[in-house]
Coordinates of C-alpha atoms in Angstrom, one line a residue:
X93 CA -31.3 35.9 -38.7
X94 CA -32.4 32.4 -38.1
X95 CA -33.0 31.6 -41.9
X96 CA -29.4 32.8 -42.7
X97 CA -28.3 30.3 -40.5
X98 CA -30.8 27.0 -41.4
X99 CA -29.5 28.2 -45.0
X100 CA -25.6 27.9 -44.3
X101 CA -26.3 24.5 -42.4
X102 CA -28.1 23.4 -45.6
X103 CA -25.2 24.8 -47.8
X104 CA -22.8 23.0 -45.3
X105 CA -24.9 19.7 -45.3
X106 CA -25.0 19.6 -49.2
X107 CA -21.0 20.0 -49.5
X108 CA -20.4 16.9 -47.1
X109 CA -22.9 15.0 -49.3
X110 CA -21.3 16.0 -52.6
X111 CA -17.8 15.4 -51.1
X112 CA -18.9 12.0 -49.7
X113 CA -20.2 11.6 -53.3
X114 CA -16.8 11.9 -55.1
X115 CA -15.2 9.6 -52.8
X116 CA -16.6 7.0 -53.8
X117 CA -16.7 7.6 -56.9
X118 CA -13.2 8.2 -57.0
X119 CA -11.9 5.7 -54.6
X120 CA -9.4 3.2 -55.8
X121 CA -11.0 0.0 -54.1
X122 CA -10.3 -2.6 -56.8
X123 CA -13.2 -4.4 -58.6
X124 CA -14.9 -6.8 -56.2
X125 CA -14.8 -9.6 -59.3
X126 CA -11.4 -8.3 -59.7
X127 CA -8.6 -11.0 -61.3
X128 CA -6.1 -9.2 -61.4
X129 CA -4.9 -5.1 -60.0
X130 CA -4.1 -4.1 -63.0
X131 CA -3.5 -4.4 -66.4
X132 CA -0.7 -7.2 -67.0
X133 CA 1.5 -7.5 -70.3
X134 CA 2.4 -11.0 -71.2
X135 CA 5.8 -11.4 -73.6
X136 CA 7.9 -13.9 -75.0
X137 CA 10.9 -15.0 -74.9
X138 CA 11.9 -12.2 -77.2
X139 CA 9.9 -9.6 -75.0
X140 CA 7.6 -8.7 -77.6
X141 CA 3.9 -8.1 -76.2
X142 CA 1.9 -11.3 -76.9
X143 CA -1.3 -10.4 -74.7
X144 CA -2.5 -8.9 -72.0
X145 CA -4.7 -9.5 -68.8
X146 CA -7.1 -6.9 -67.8
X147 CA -8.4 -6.5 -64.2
X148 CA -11.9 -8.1 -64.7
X149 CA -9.8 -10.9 -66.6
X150 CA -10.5 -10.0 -70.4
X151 CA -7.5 -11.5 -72.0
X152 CA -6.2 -9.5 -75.1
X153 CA -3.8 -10.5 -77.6
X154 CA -0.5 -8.5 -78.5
X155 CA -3.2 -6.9 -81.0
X156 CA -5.5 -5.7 -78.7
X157 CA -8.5 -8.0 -79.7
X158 CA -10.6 -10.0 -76.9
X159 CA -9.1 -13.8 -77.3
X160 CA -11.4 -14.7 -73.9
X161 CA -12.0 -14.2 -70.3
X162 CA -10.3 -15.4 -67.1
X163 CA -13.5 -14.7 -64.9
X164 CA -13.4 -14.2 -61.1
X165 CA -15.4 -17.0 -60.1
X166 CA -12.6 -19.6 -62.0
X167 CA -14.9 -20.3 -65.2
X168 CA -12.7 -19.8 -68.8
X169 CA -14.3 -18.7 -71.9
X170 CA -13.8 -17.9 -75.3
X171 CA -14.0 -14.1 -77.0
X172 CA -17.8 -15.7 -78.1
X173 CA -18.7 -16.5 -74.1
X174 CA -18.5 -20.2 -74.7
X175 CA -16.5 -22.2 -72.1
X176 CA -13.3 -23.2 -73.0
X177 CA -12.5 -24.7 -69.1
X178 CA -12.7 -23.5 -65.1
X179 CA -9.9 -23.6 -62.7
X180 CA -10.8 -25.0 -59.5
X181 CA -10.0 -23.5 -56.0
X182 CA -7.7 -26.7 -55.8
X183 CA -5.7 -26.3 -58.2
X184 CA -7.1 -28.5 -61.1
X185 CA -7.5 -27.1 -64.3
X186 CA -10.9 -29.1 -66.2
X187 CA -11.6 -28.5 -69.8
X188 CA -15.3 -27.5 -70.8
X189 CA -16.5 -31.1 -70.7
X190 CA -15.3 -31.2 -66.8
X191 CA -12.3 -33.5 -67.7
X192 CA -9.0 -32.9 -65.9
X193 CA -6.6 -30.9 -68.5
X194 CA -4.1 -29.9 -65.8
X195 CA -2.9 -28.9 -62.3
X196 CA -1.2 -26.2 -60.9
X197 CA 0.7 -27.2 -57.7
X198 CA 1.3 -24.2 -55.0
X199 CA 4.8 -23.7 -56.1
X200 CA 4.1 -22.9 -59.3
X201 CA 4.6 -26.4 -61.2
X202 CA 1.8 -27.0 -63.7
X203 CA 1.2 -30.4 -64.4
X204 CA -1.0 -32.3 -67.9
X205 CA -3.5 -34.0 -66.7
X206 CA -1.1 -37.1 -66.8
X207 CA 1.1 -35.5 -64.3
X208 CA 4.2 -34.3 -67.1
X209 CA 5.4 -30.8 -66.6
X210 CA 4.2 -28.6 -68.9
X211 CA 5.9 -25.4 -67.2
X212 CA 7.0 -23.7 -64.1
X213 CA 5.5 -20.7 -63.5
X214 CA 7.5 -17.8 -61.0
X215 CA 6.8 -14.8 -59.8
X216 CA 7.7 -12.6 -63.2
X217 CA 7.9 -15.2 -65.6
X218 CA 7.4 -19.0 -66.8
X219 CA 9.8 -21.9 -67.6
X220 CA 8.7 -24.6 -70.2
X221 CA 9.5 -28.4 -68.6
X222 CA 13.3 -27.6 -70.0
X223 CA 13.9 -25.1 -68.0
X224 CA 13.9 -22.3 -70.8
X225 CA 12.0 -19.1 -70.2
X226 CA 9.1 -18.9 -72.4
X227 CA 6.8 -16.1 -71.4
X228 CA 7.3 -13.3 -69.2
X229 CA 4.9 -10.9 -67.2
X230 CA 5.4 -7.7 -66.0
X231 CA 3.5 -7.7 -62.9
X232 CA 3.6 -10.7 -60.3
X233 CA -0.4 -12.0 -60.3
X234 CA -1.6 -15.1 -59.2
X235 CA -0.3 -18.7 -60.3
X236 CA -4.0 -19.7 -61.7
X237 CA -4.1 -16.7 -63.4
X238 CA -1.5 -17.7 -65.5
X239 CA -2.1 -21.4 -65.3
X240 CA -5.5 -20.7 -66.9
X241 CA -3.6 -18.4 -69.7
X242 CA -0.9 -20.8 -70.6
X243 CA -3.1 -23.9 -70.8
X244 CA -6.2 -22.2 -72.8
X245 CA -4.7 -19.1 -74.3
X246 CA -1.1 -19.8 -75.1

């Protein structure tokens, strides 16, 4: 009697493990090096697809080919993993020699590194310094993001 018993405890112990198991490997807990939560679609002015940000920041363009990455940690490279720039937890936007090539301001306003507009950027899409809507993207993500898109990718 007793070993029918120790066996259904085992039997019960191994289903908690297994379940516990495909939790986590099923859990929906972004990325920790995560740039963005989910794939976002960059368009024109005509709405036609001109690239695309991946969650671990791979940036596509509208062909699907790797252009670069938009890394978690704020460094910027090429599709060959050579720096094209790094956007600092500031704001400033440095090219790959450490020179300033920008800034994006907290409401959106990126700046040259002379301090001229180059766009505004808003929650779904992105004014040039006219005031014309250049780009769009269909999921708000943040402002550096697309900072470090438009300045190095764009």
């Amino acid at each position: 009697m007793k070993d029918k018993y120790d066996e259904e405890a085992y039997m019960n112990k191994l289903k908690i493990f297994f379940l516990l198991f495909l939790i986590c490997l099923t859990s929906a807990v972004p990325a920790k090096n995560s740039v963005t939560g989910k794939r976002i679609y960059i368009q024109d002015s005509s709405y036609r697809v001109i690239a695309y940000i991946e969650p671990d920041g791979t940036v596509l363009n509208g062909s699907n080919s790797i252009t670069g990455y938009i890394n978690s940690d704020g460094s910027i490279l090429n599709s060959s993993y050579s720096s094209l720039g790094y956007i600092q937890s500031d704001g400033r936007l440095l090219n790959s020699s450490y020179s300033c090539a920008g800034y994006i301001n907290n409401d959106g306003t990126l700046l040259d590194s002379s301090y001229s507009v180059r766009a505004y950027i808003r929650s779904n899409y992105v004014l040039d310094s006219s005031n014309r809507t250049i780009l769009y993207f269909d999921t708000p993500v943040s402002k550096k993001v697309i900072a470090a898109f438009f300045m190095f990718f764009y």
